[in-house]
Amino acid sequence: MTPAVTLTFDDGPDPVWTPAVLDALDAAGARATFFVIAPRAAAHPALLERMHRAGHTVELHCDRHVRHTELREDQLAADTVTALARLDELGVRPRLWRAPWGITTPASEAVARAHGLRLVHWTADTEDWAGHAPDTMLRRVEDAICDGAVVLAHDGLGPGATRTGCANTVAVIGPLAALAADRGLRCEPLTSGAVATP
Ligand SMILES: [Zn+2]
């Protein structure tokens, strides 16, 4: 397989920022994976269609953005069933699951198994939610950009975000893809054989 890195985007889709992220990915010749919040996906089906047309993949983040440590297993199972049903109506059948804040519990594992989902984490975190400048984010992750790296960023504002928009995330996509290319890495979506487990 060609050496590759995956850019991942959580907490979208967002009607303002996701199109800008998609434009930046197009311009960089990069394909990515989006871990969506299901009600947001249901509200913006055209953005999901655009993701698919461009060769990106759409996977599960959550229905309600709640830490798994704050949910009983039956509550987590119900959240997942609701999210998967919403996504199924959009023709999306996730194989991968990134939990809110990346926090997983034994219940996460059980629910994942029940739905044929694989929990995935990340190997490099831009911490873009904090509003860092693009250069700062690039420095944060540059040492970790290698074959198999999974980079965490956000195309929407989640409950923990301390910024008002995703412009800096949009701005860092081109430089990130260029850095990957310098290292002989393509930007490709995560596959269900993904290795970045929690
Ligand atoms: Zn999130």
Coordinates of N, CA, C and O and ligand atoms in Angstrom, one line a residue:
M1 N 0.8 -1.2 0.0 CA 0.0 0.0 0.0 C 0.9 1.3 0.0 O 1.9 1.3 0.6
T2 N 0.4 2.3 -0.7 CA 1.1 3.5 -0.7 C 1.1 4.1 0.7 O 0.1 4.1 1.4
P3 N 2.2 4.6 1.2 CA 2.2 5.2 2.5 C 1.2 6.4 2.6 O 1.1 7.2 1.6
A4 N 0.5 6.4 3.7 CA -0.6 7.4 3.7 C -0.8 7.9 5.2 O -0.5 7.2 6.1
V5 N -1.3 9.1 5.2 CA -1.8 9.7 6.5 C -3.2 10.0 6.3 O -3.7 10.2 5.2
T6 N -4.0 10.0 7.4 CA -5.4 10.4 7.3 C -5.7 11.6 8.1 O -5.4 11.7 9.3
L7 N -6.3 12.6 7.4 CA -6.8 13.8 8.0 C -8.3 13.4 8.4 O -9.1 13.0 7.6
T8 N -8.6 13.6 9.7 CA -10.0 13.3 10.2 C -10.6 14.6 10.7 O -9.9 15.4 11.3
F9 N -11.9 14.7 10.5 CA -12.7 15.9 11.0 C -13.9 15.4 11.7 O -14.7 14.7 11.2
D10 N -14.0 15.9 13.0 CA -15.1 15.6 13.9 C -16.0 16.8 14.0 O -15.7 17.9 13.7
D11 N -17.2 16.5 14.5 CA -18.2 17.5 15.0 C -19.0 18.2 13.9 O -19.8 19.1 14.2
G12 N -18.8 17.8 12.6 CA -19.6 18.4 11.5 C -20.7 17.5 11.2 O -21.0 16.5 11.9
P13 N -21.4 17.7 10.0 CA -21.1 18.8 9.1 C -21.6 20.1 9.6 O -22.6 20.2 10.3
D14 N -21.0 21.2 9.1 CA -21.4 22.6 9.5 C -21.6 23.3 8.2 O -20.8 23.2 7.2
P15 N -22.7 24.0 8.1 CA -23.1 24.7 6.8 C -22.1 25.7 6.3 O -22.0 26.0 5.2
V16 N -21.3 26.3 7.3 CA -20.3 27.3 6.9 C -19.0 26.7 6.7 O -18.3 26.9 5.7
W17 N -18.5 25.9 7.7 CA -17.1 25.5 7.7 C -16.9 24.2 6.9 O -15.8 24.0 6.3
T18 N -17.8 23.3 6.9 CA -17.6 22.1 6.1 C -17.3 22.3 4.6 O -16.4 21.8 4.0
P19 N -18.1 23.2 4.0 CA -17.8 23.5 2.6 C -16.4 24.1 2.4 O -15.7 23.7 1.4
A20 N -15.9 24.9 3.3 CA -14.6 25.5 3.2 C -13.5 24.4 3.4 O -12.5 24.4 2.7
V21 N -13.8 23.4 4.4 CA -12.9 22.3 4.5 C -12.8 21.5 3.3 O -11.7 21.1 2.8
L22 N -14.0 21.2 2.7 CA -14.0 20.4 1.5 C -13.3 21.1 0.3 O -12.5 20.5 -0.5
D23 N -13.4 22.4 0.2 CA -12.7 23.2 -0.8 C -11.2 23.0 -0.6 O -10.4 22.8 -1.6
A24 N -10.8 23.2 0.7 CA -9.3 23.1 1.0 C -8.8 21.7 0.7 O -7.7 21.5 0.2
L25 N -9.6 20.7 1.0 CA -9.1 19.3 0.7 C -9.0 19.1 -0.8 O -8.1 18.5 -1.3
D26 N -10.0 19.6 -1.6 CA -10.0 19.5 -3.1 C -8.7 20.2 -3.6 O -8.0 19.6 -4.4
A27 N -8.4 21.4 -3.1 CA -7.3 22.1 -3.6 C -6.0 21.4 -3.3 O -5.0 21.5 -4.0
A28 N -6.0 20.7 -2.2 CA -4.7 20.0 -1.7 C -4.7 18.6 -2.3 O -3.7 17.9 -2.2
G29 N -5.7 18.2 -3.1 CA -5.7 16.8 -3.6 C -5.8 15.7 -2.5 O -5.3 14.6 -2.7
A30 N -6.4 16.1 -1.4 CA -6.5 15.2 -0.2 C -7.9 14.6 -0.1 O -8.9 15.3 -0.3
R31 N -7.9 13.4 0.4 CA -9.1 12.7 0.7 C -9.1 12.4 2.2 O -8.0 12.1 2.8
A32 N -10.2 12.6 2.9 CA -10.2 12.6 4.4 C -11.4 11.7 4.9 O -12.2 11.2 4.1
T33 N -11.5 11.6 6.2 CA -12.6 10.9 6.9 C -13.3 11.9 7.8 O -12.6 12.6 8.6
F34 N -14.6 11.9 7.7 CA -15.4 12.8 8.5 C -16.2 12.0 9.6 O -17.0 11.1 9.2
F35 N -16.0 12.2 10.8 CA -16.8 11.6 11.9 C -17.9 12.6 12.3 O -17.6 13.6 12.9
V36 N -19.1 12.3 11.8 CA -20.2 13.2 11.9 C -21.0 13.1 13.1 O -21.2 12.0 13.7
I37 N -21.6 14.2 13.5 CA -22.7 14.2 14.5 C -24.0 14.0 13.7 O -24.3 14.8 12.9
A38 N -24.7 12.9 14.0 CA -25.8 12.4 13.1 C -26.9 13.5 12.9 O -27.3 13.6 11.7
P39 N -27.4 14.2 13.9 CA -28.4 15.2 13.6 C -27.9 16.3 12.6 O -28.6 16.8 11.8
R40 N -26.6 16.6 12.8 CA -26.0 17.6 11.9 C -26.0 17.1 10.5 O -26.2 17.8 9.5
A41 N -25.6 15.8 10.3 CA -25.6 15.2 9.0 C -27.0 15.2 8.4 O -27.1 15.5 7.2
A42 N -28.0 14.9 9.2 CA -29.3 14.8 8.7 C -29.8 16.2 8.3 O -30.6 16.3 7.4
A43 N -29.3 17.2 8.9 CA -29.7 18.6 8.6 C -29.0 19.1 7.3 O -29.4 20.1 6.7
H44 N -27.9 18.4 6.9 CA -27.1 18.9 5.7 C -26.8 17.7 4.8 O -25.6 17.5 4.6
P45 N -27.8 17.1 4.3 CA -27.5 15.9 3.4 C -26.6 16.2 2.2 O -25.8 15.4 1.7
A46 N -26.8 17.4 1.7 CA -26.0 17.8 0.5 C -24.5 17.8 0.8 O -23.7 17.5 -0.1
L47 N -24.1 18.1 2.0 CA -22.7 18.1 2.4 C -22.2 16.7 2.4 O -21.0 16.4 2.0
L48 N -23.0 15.8 2.9 CA -22.6 14.4 2.8 C -22.4 13.8 1.4 O -21.5 13.1 1.1
E49 N -23.4 14.3 0.6 CA -23.2 13.9 -0.8 C -21.9 14.4 -1.4 O -21.3 13.7 -2.2
R50 N -21.6 15.6 -1.1 CA -20.4 16.2 -1.6 C -19.2 15.5 -1.1 O -18.2 15.2 -1.8
M51 N -19.2 15.1 0.2 CA -18.1 14.3 0.7 C -17.9 13.0 -0.1 O -16.8 12.6 -0.5
H52 N -19.0 12.3 -0.3 CA -18.9 11.0 -1.0 C -18.4 11.2 -2.4 O -17.6 10.5 -2.9
R53 N -18.9 12.2 -3.1 CA -18.5 12.5 -4.5 C -17.0 12.7 -4.6 O -16.4 12.3 -5.6
A54 N -16.5 13.4 -3.6 CA -15.0 13.7 -3.6 C -14.2 12.6 -3.1 O -12.9 12.7 -3.1
G55 N -14.8 11.5 -2.7 CA -14.0 10.3 -2.3 C -13.6 10.3 -0.8 O -12.8 9.5 -0.4
H56 N -14.2 11.2 -0.1 CA -14.0 11.2 1.4 C -14.9 10.1 2.0 O -15.8 9.6 1.3
T57 N -14.7 9.7 3.2 CA -15.5 8.8 3.9 C -16.2 9.4 5.1 O -15.7 10.4 5.7
V58 N -17.4 8.9 5.3 CA -18.3 9.4 6.4 C -18.5 8.3 7.5 O -18.9 7.2 7.1
E59 N -18.1 8.6 8.7 CA -18.2 7.6 9.8 C -18.9 8.2 11.0 O -19.2 9.4 11.0
L60 N -19.0 7.4 12.0 CA -19.9 7.8 13.1 C -19.1 8.6 14.2 O -18.0 8.1 14.7
H61 N -19.6 9.7 14.7 CA -19.1 10.3 15.9 C -20.1 10.1 17.0 O -19.8 9.4 18.0
C62 N -21.4 10.5 16.8 CA -22.4 10.4 17.9 C -23.7 10.9 17.4 O -23.8 11.5 16.3
D63 N -24.7 10.7 18.2 CA -26.0 11.4 18.0 C -25.9 12.7 19.0 O -25.8 13.8 18.5
R64 N -25.9 12.4 20.3 CA -25.7 13.5 21.2 C -24.2 13.5 21.6 O -23.6 12.4 21.8
H65 N -23.6 14.6 21.7 CA -22.1 14.7 21.9 C -21.9 14.6 23.4 O -21.7 15.6 24.1
V66 N -21.9 13.4 23.9 CA -21.8 13.2 25.4 C -20.6 12.2 25.6 O -20.4 11.2 24.9
R67 N -19.9 12.4 26.7 CA -18.8 11.5 27.1 C -19.4 10.1 27.4 O -20.4 10.0 28.2
H68 N -18.8 9.1 26.9 CA -19.3 7.7 27.2 C -19.2 7.4 28.7 O -20.0 6.6 29.2
T69 N -18.3 8.1 29.4 CA -18.2 7.9 30.8 C -19.5 8.4 31.6 O -19.7 8.1 32.7
E70 N -20.3 9.2 30.9 CA -21.5 9.8 31.5 C -22.7 9.1 31.1 O -23.8 9.5 31.4
L71 N -22.6 8.0 30.3 CA -23.7 7.2 29.9 C -23.7 5.8 30.4 O -22.6 5.2 30.4
R72 N -24.9 5.3 30.8 CA -25.0 3.9 31.0 C -24.9 3.1 29.7 O -25.1 3.7 28.6
E73 N -24.6 1.9 29.7 CA -24.5 1.1 28.4 C -25.8 1.2 27.6 O -25.7 1.4 26.4
D74 N -26.9 1.1 28.3 CA -28.2 1.2 27.5 C -28.4 2.5 26.9 O -29.0 2.7 25.8
Q75 N -27.9 3.6 27.6 CA -28.1 4.9 27.0 C -27.1 5.1 25.8 O -27.5 5.7 24.8
L76 N -25.9 4.6 25.9 CA -25.0 4.7 24.8 C -25.5 3.9 23.6 O -25.4 4.3 22.5
A77 N -26.1 2.7 23.9 CA -26.6 1.9 22.9 C -27.7 2.6 22.1 O -27.8 2.6 20.9
A78 N -28.6 3.3 22.9 CA -29.7 4.0 22.3 C -29.2 5.1 21.5 O -29.8 5.4 20.4
D79 N -28.2 5.9 22.0 CA -27.7 7.0 21.2 C -27.1 6.5 19.9 O -27.3 7.1 18.8
T80 N -26.4 5.3 19.9 CA -25.8 4.8 18.7 C -26.9 4.3 17.7 O -26.7 4.6 16.5
V81 N -27.9 3.6 18.2 CA -29.0 3.2 17.4 C -29.6 4.4 16.6 O -29.9 4.3 15.4
T82 N -29.9 5.4 17.4 CA -30.5 6.6 16.8 C -29.6 7.2 15.7 O -30.0 7.6 14.6
A83 N -28.3 7.3 16.1 CA -27.4 7.9 15.1 C -27.3 7.1 13.8 O -27.3 7.6 12.7
L84 N -27.2 5.8 14.0 CA -27.0 4.9 12.8 C -28.3 4.9 12.0 O -28.2 4.9 10.7
A85 N -29.5 5.1 12.6 CA -30.7 5.1 11.9 C -30.8 6.4 11.0 O -31.2 6.4 9.9
R86 N -30.4 7.5 11.7 CA -30.3 8.8 10.9 C -29.4 8.7 9.7 O -29.7 9.2 8.6
L87 N -28.2 8.1 9.9 CA -27.2 8.0 8.9 C -27.7 7.0 7.8 O -27.5 7.3 6.6
D88 N -28.3 6.0 8.2 CA -28.8 5.0 7.2 C -29.8 5.6 6.3 O -29.8 5.3 5.1
E89 N -30.6 6.6 6.8 CA -31.6 7.3 5.9 C -30.8 8.1 4.8 O -31.4 8.4 3.8
L90 N -29.6 8.4 5.2 CA -28.8 9.2 4.2 C -27.9 8.3 3.3 O -27.1 8.8 2.6
G91 N -28.1 7.0 3.5 CA -27.3 6.0 2.8 C -25.9 5.8 3.3 O -25.0 5.3 2.6
V92 N -25.7 6.2 4.6 CA -24.4 6.1 5.2 C -24.4 5.0 6.2 O -25.2 5.0 7.1
R93 N -23.5 4.0 6.0 CA -23.4 2.9 6.9 C -22.0 2.8 7.5 O -21.1 2.2 6.9
P94 N -21.8 3.5 8.6 CA -20.4 3.6 9.2 C -19.8 2.2 9.6 O -20.6 1.3 10.0
R95 N -18.5 2.1 9.5 CA -17.8 1.0 10.0 C -16.9 1.4 11.1 O -16.4 0.6 11.8
L96 N -16.6 2.7 11.2 CA -15.7 3.2 12.2 C -16.4 4.2 13.1 O -17.4 4.8 12.7
W97 N -15.9 4.3 14.3 CA -16.6 5.1 15.3 C -15.5 5.8 16.1 O -14.7 5.2 16.8
R98 N -15.6 7.1 16.1 CA -14.8 7.9 17.1 C -15.7 8.5 18.1 O -16.6 9.2 17.8
A99 N -15.4 8.1 19.4 CA -16.2 8.6 20.5 C -16.0 10.1 20.8 O -14.9 10.6 20.5
P100 N -17.0 10.8 21.3 CA -16.8 12.2 21.7 C -15.6 12.3 22.6 O -15.5 11.5 23.6
W101 N -14.7 13.2 22.4 CA -13.5 13.5 23.1 C -12.6 12.3 23.1 O -11.6 12.2 23.9
G102 N -12.9 11.3 22.3 CA -12.0 10.1 22.2 C -12.1 9.2 23.5 O -11.3 8.4 23.7
I103 N -13.1 9.5 24.3 CA -13.2 8.8 25.6 C -14.1 7.5 25.4 O -15.2 7.6 25.0
T104 N -13.5 6.4 25.7 CA -14.2 5.1 25.5 C -14.2 4.4 26.8 O -13.4 4.6 27.7
T105 N -15.2 3.5 26.9 CA -15.4 2.6 28.1 C -15.6 1.2 27.7 O -15.8 1.0 26.5
P106 N -15.7 0.2 28.6 CA -16.1 -1.1 28.2 C -17.4 -1.1 27.4 O -17.6 -1.9 26.5
A107 N -18.3 -0.2 27.8 CA -19.6 -0.2 27.2 C -19.5 0.3 25.7 O -20.2 -0.2 24.8
S108 N -18.5 1.2 25.4 CA -18.2 1.6 24.0 C -17.9 0.3 23.2 O -18.3 0.2 22.1
E109 N -17.0 -0.5 23.8 CA -16.5 -1.7 23.1 C -17.7 -2.6 22.8 O -17.8 -3.2 21.7
A110 N -18.6 -2.8 23.8 CA -19.7 -3.7 23.6 C -20.7 -3.2 22.6 O -21.1 -3.9 21.7
V111 N -21.0 -1.9 22.6 CA -21.9 -1.3 21.6 C -21.3 -1.3 20.2 O -21.9 -1.6 19.2
A112 N -20.0 -1.1 20.2 CA -19.3 -1.1 18.9 C -19.4 -2.6 18.3 O -19.7 -2.7 17.1
R113 N -19.1 -3.6 19.1 CA -19.2 -4.9 18.7 C -20.6 -5.3 18.1 O -20.8 -5.9 17.1
A114 N -21.6 -4.8 18.9 CA -23.0 -5.1 18.5 C -23.4 -4.5 17.2 O -24.3 -5.0 16.5
H115 N -22.7 -3.5 16.8 CA -23.1 -2.8 15.5 C -22.0 -2.9 14.4 O -22.0 -2.3 13.4
G116 N -21.0 -3.8 14.7 CA -20.0 -4.0 13.7 C -19.1 -2.8 13.5 O -18.6 -2.5 12.4
L117 N -19.0 -2.0 14.5 CA -18.2 -0.7 14.4 C -16.8 -1.0 15.0 O -16.7 -1.7 16.0
R118 N -15.8 -0.3 14.5 CA -14.5 -0.3 15.0 C -14.2 1.0 15.6 O -14.2 2.1 14.9
L119 N -13.9 1.1 16.9 CA -13.5 2.3 17.6 C -12.1 2.8 17.1 O -11.2 2.0 17.1
V120 N -12.0 4.0 16.7 CA -10.7 4.5 16.3 C -10.4 5.8 17.0 O -11.3 6.6 17.4
H121 N -9.1 6.0 17.2 CA -8.6 7.2 18.0 C -7.9 8.1 17.0 O -8.2 8.2 15.8
W122 N -6.8 8.7 17.4 CA -5.9 9.5 16.6 C -4.5 9.3 17.1 O -4.3 8.9 18.2
T123 N -3.6 9.7 16.2 CA -2.2 9.7 16.6 C -1.6 11.1 16.7 O -0.5 11.2 17.2
A124 N -2.3 12.1 16.2 CA -1.8 13.5 16.2 C -3.0 14.4 16.4 O -4.0 14.2 15.6
D125 N -2.9 15.3 17.3 CA -4.0 16.2 17.6 C -3.7 17.6 17.3 O -2.8 18.2 18.0
T126 N -4.4 18.3 16.4 CA -4.1 19.7 16.1 C -4.6 20.6 17.3 O -4.1 21.7 17.4
E127 N -5.5 20.0 18.1 CA -6.2 20.9 19.1 C -6.7 22.1 18.5 O -6.7 23.2 19.1
D128 N -7.3 22.0 17.3 CA -7.8 23.1 16.6 C -9.0 23.8 17.3 O -9.2 25.0 17.2
W129 N -9.7 23.0 18.1 CA -10.8 23.5 18.8 C -10.5 24.7 19.8 O -11.3 25.5 20.1
A130 N -9.2 24.7 20.1 CA -8.7 25.8 21.0 C -8.4 27.1 20.3 O -8.2 28.1 21.0
G131 N -8.5 27.1 19.0 CA -8.3 28.3 18.2 C -6.9 28.6 17.9 O -6.5 29.8 17.5
H132 N -6.0 27.6 17.9 CA -4.6 27.8 17.6 C -4.4 28.4 16.2 O -5.2 28.0 15.3
A133 N -3.3 29.1 16.0 CA -3.0 29.6 14.6 C -2.5 28.4 13.8 O -2.0 27.4 14.3
P134 N -2.7 28.4 12.5 CA -2.3 27.3 11.6 C -0.8 26.8 11.9 O -0.6 25.6 11.9
D135 N 0.1 27.8 12.0 CA 1.5 27.4 12.2 C 1.7 26.7 13.5 O 2.5 25.7 13.6
T136 N 1.0 27.1 14.5 CA 1.1 26.4 15.8 C 0.6 25.0 15.7 O 1.2 24.0 16.2
M137 N -0.6 24.8 15.0 CA -1.1 23.4 14.8 C -0.1 22.6 14.0 O 0.1 21.4 14.3
L138 N 0.5 23.2 13.0 CA 1.4 22.4 12.1 C 2.6 21.9 13.0 O 3.0 20.8 12.9
R139 N 3.1 22.8 13.8 CA 4.2 22.4 14.7 C 3.8 21.4 15.7 O 4.6 20.5 16.0
R140 N 2.6 21.4 16.2 CA 2.1 20.4 17.1 C 2.1 19.0 16.6 O 2.4 18.1 17.3
V141 N 1.8 18.9 15.3 CA 1.6 17.5 14.7 C 2.7 17.1 13.8 O 2.8 15.9 13.4
E142 N 3.7 18.0 13.5 CA 4.6 17.7 12.4 C 5.5 16.4 12.7 O 5.7 15.6 11.8
D143 N 5.9 16.3 13.9 CA 6.7 15.1 14.2 C 5.9 13.8 14.1 O 6.5 12.7 13.9
A144 N 4.6 13.9 14.1 CA 3.8 12.6 14.1 C 3.3 12.3 12.7 O 2.6 11.3 12.5
I145 N 3.7 13.1 11.7 CA 3.2 12.9 10.3 C 4.0 11.8 9.7 O 5.2 12.1 9.3
C146 N 3.5 10.6 9.7 CA 4.2 9.4 9.2 C 3.2 8.5 8.6 O 2.0 8.7 8.8
D147 N 3.7 7.4 8.0 CA 2.8 6.4 7.5 C 1.8 5.9 8.6 O 2.3 5.5 9.6
G148 N 0.5 5.9 8.3 CA -0.4 5.4 9.3 C -0.9 6.5 10.3 O -1.8 6.2 11.1
A149 N -0.4 7.7 10.2 CA -0.8 8.7 11.2 C -2.3 9.1 10.9 O -2.8 9.0 9.8
V150 N -2.9 9.4 12.0 CA -4.3 9.8 12.0 C -4.4 11.2 12.7 O -4.1 11.3 13.9
V151 N -4.7 12.2 12.0 CA -4.7 13.6 12.5 C -6.1 14.0 12.8 O -7.0 13.9 12.0
L152 N -6.2 14.5 14.0 CA -7.6 15.0 14.5 C -7.7 16.5 14.3 O -6.9 17.3 14.7
A153 N -8.8 16.8 13.6 CA -9.3 18.2 13.5 C -10.8 18.3 13.5 O -11.4 17.2 13.6
H154 N -11.3 19.4 13.4 CA -12.8 19.6 13.5 C -13.3 20.5 12.4 O -12.8 21.6 12.2
D155 N -14.4 20.1 11.7 CA -15.1 20.9 10.7 C -16.3 21.5 11.3 O -17.1 22.2 10.5
G156 N -16.6 21.4 12.6 CA -17.7 22.0 13.2 C -17.3 22.4 14.6 O -16.2 22.0 15.1
L157 N -18.1 23.1 15.3 CA -17.8 23.5 16.7 C -18.6 22.6 17.6 O -19.8 22.6 17.7
G158 N -17.8 21.8 18.4 CA -18.4 20.9 19.3 C -18.6 21.6 20.7 O -18.2 22.8 20.8
P159 N -19.1 20.9 21.6 CA -19.4 21.6 22.9 C -18.2 22.1 23.7 O -18.3 22.9 24.5
G160 N -17.0 21.5 23.4 CA -15.8 21.9 24.1 C -15.0 23.0 23.4 O -14.0 23.5 23.9
A161 N -15.5 23.4 22.2 CA -14.7 24.4 21.4 C -14.6 25.7 22.1 O -15.6 26.2 22.7
T162 N -13.4 26.3 22.0 CA -13.2 27.7 22.6 C -12.9 28.7 21.5 O -12.2 29.7 21.7
R163 N -13.4 28.4 20.3 CA -13.2 29.3 19.2 C -14.5 29.6 18.6 O -15.5 28.8 18.9
T164 N -14.6 30.5 17.7 CA -15.9 30.9 17.1 C -16.0 30.4 15.7 O -17.1 30.6 15.1
G165 N -15.0 29.8 15.1 CA -15.1 29.3 13.8 C -13.9 28.4 13.4 O -13.0 28.3 14.3
C166 N -14.0 27.8 12.3 CA -13.0 26.8 11.9 C -12.0 27.3 10.8 O -11.4 26.5 10.1
A167 N -11.9 28.6 10.7 CA -11.0 29.2 9.6 C -9.6 28.7 9.7 O -9.0 28.4 8.7
N168 N -9.1 28.6 10.9 CA -7.7 28.1 11.1 C -7.5 26.6 10.7 O -6.5 26.2 10.2
T169 N -8.6 25.9 10.9 CA -8.5 24.5 10.4 C -8.5 24.4 8.9 O -7.7 23.7 8.3
V170 N -9.3 25.2 8.3 CA -9.3 25.3 6.8 C -7.9 25.7 6.3 O -7.4 25.1 5.4
A171 N -7.3 26.7 7.0 CA -6.0 27.2 6.6 C -4.9 26.2 6.8 O -3.9 26.3 6.1
V172 N -5.0 25.3 7.7 CA -3.9 24.3 7.9 C -3.9 23.1 7.0 O -3.0 22.4 6.9
I173 N -5.0 22.9 6.3 CA -5.2 21.7 5.5 C -4.1 21.7 4.4 O -3.5 20.6 4.2
G174 N -4.0 22.8 3.7 CA -3.0 22.8 2.6 C -1.6 22.5 3.1 O -0.9 21.6 2.6
P175 N -1.1 23.3 4.1 CA 0.2 23.0 4.7 C 0.4 21.6 5.2 O 1.5 21.0 5.0
L176 N -0.6 21.0 5.8 CA -0.6 19.7 6.3 C -0.4 18.7 5.2 O 0.4 17.8 5.2
A177 N -1.2 18.9 4.1 CA -1.1 18.0 3.0 C 0.3 18.1 2.3 O 0.9 17.1 1.8
A178 N 0.8 19.3 2.3 CA 2.1 19.6 1.7 C 3.2 18.9 2.5 O 4.2 18.3 1.9
L179 N 3.1 19.0 3.8 CA 4.1 18.3 4.7 C 4.0 16.8 4.5 O 5.1 16.1 4.4
A180 N 2.8 16.3 4.4 CA 2.7 14.8 4.1 C 3.3 14.5 2.8 O 4.1 13.5 2.7
A181 N 3.1 15.3 1.8 CA 3.6 15.0 0.4 C 5.1 15.0 0.5 O 5.8 14.2 -0.2
D182 N 5.7 16.0 1.2 CA 7.2 16.0 1.3 C 7.7 14.7 1.9 O 8.9 14.4 1.6
R183 N 6.9 14.1 2.7 CA 7.4 12.8 3.3 C 6.9 11.6 2.6 O 7.0 10.5 3.1
G184 N 6.4 11.8 1.4 CA 6.0 10.7 0.5 C 4.7 10.1 0.9 O 4.5 8.9 0.6
L185 N 3.9 10.9 1.6 CA 2.6 10.3 2.1 C 1.4 10.9 1.3 O 1.4 12.1 1.1
R186 N 0.5 10.1 1.0 CA -0.8 10.6 0.4 C -1.7 10.8 1.6 O -1.6 10.2 2.7
C187 N -2.7 11.7 1.4 CA -3.8 11.9 2.4 C -5.0 11.0 1.9 O -5.6 11.4 0.9
E188 N -5.2 10.0 2.6 CA -6.3 9.0 2.3 C -7.2 8.8 3.4 O -6.8 8.9 4.6
P189 N -8.5 8.4 3.1 CA -9.4 8.1 4.2 C -9.0 6.9 5.0 O -8.2 6.1 4.5
L190 N -9.5 6.8 6.2 CA -9.3 5.6 7.1 C -10.1 4.5 6.5 O -11.2 4.6 6.0
T191 N -9.5 3.3 6.6 CA -10.3 2.1 6.2 C -10.7 1.4 7.4 O -10.3 1.7 8.5
S192 N -11.6 0.4 7.2 CA -12.1 -0.3 8.4 C -11.0 -1.2 9.0 O -11.2 -1.7 10.1
G193 N -9.9 -1.3 8.3 CA -8.8 -2.0 8.9 C -7.9 -1.1 9.7 O -6.7 -1.4 10.0
A194 N -8.4 0.1 10.0 CA -7.6 1.2 10.7 C -7.0 0.7 11.9 O -7.5 -0.1 12.7
V195 N -5.8 1.2 12.2 CA -5.0 0.7 13.3 C -5.0 1.6 14.5 O -4.6 1.3 15.6
A196 N -5.5 2.8 14.3 CA -5.5 3.8 15.4 C -6.6 3.6 16.4 O -7.6 4.3 16.5
T197 N -6.4 2.5 17.2 CA -7.4 2.2 18.2 C -7.2 2.9 19.5 O -6.1 3.3 19.7
P198 N -8.2 3.0 20.3 CA -8.0 3.8 21.5 C -7.0 3.1 22.5 O -7.0 1.9 22.5
Ligands
ZN1 ZN -16.5 15.7 19.0

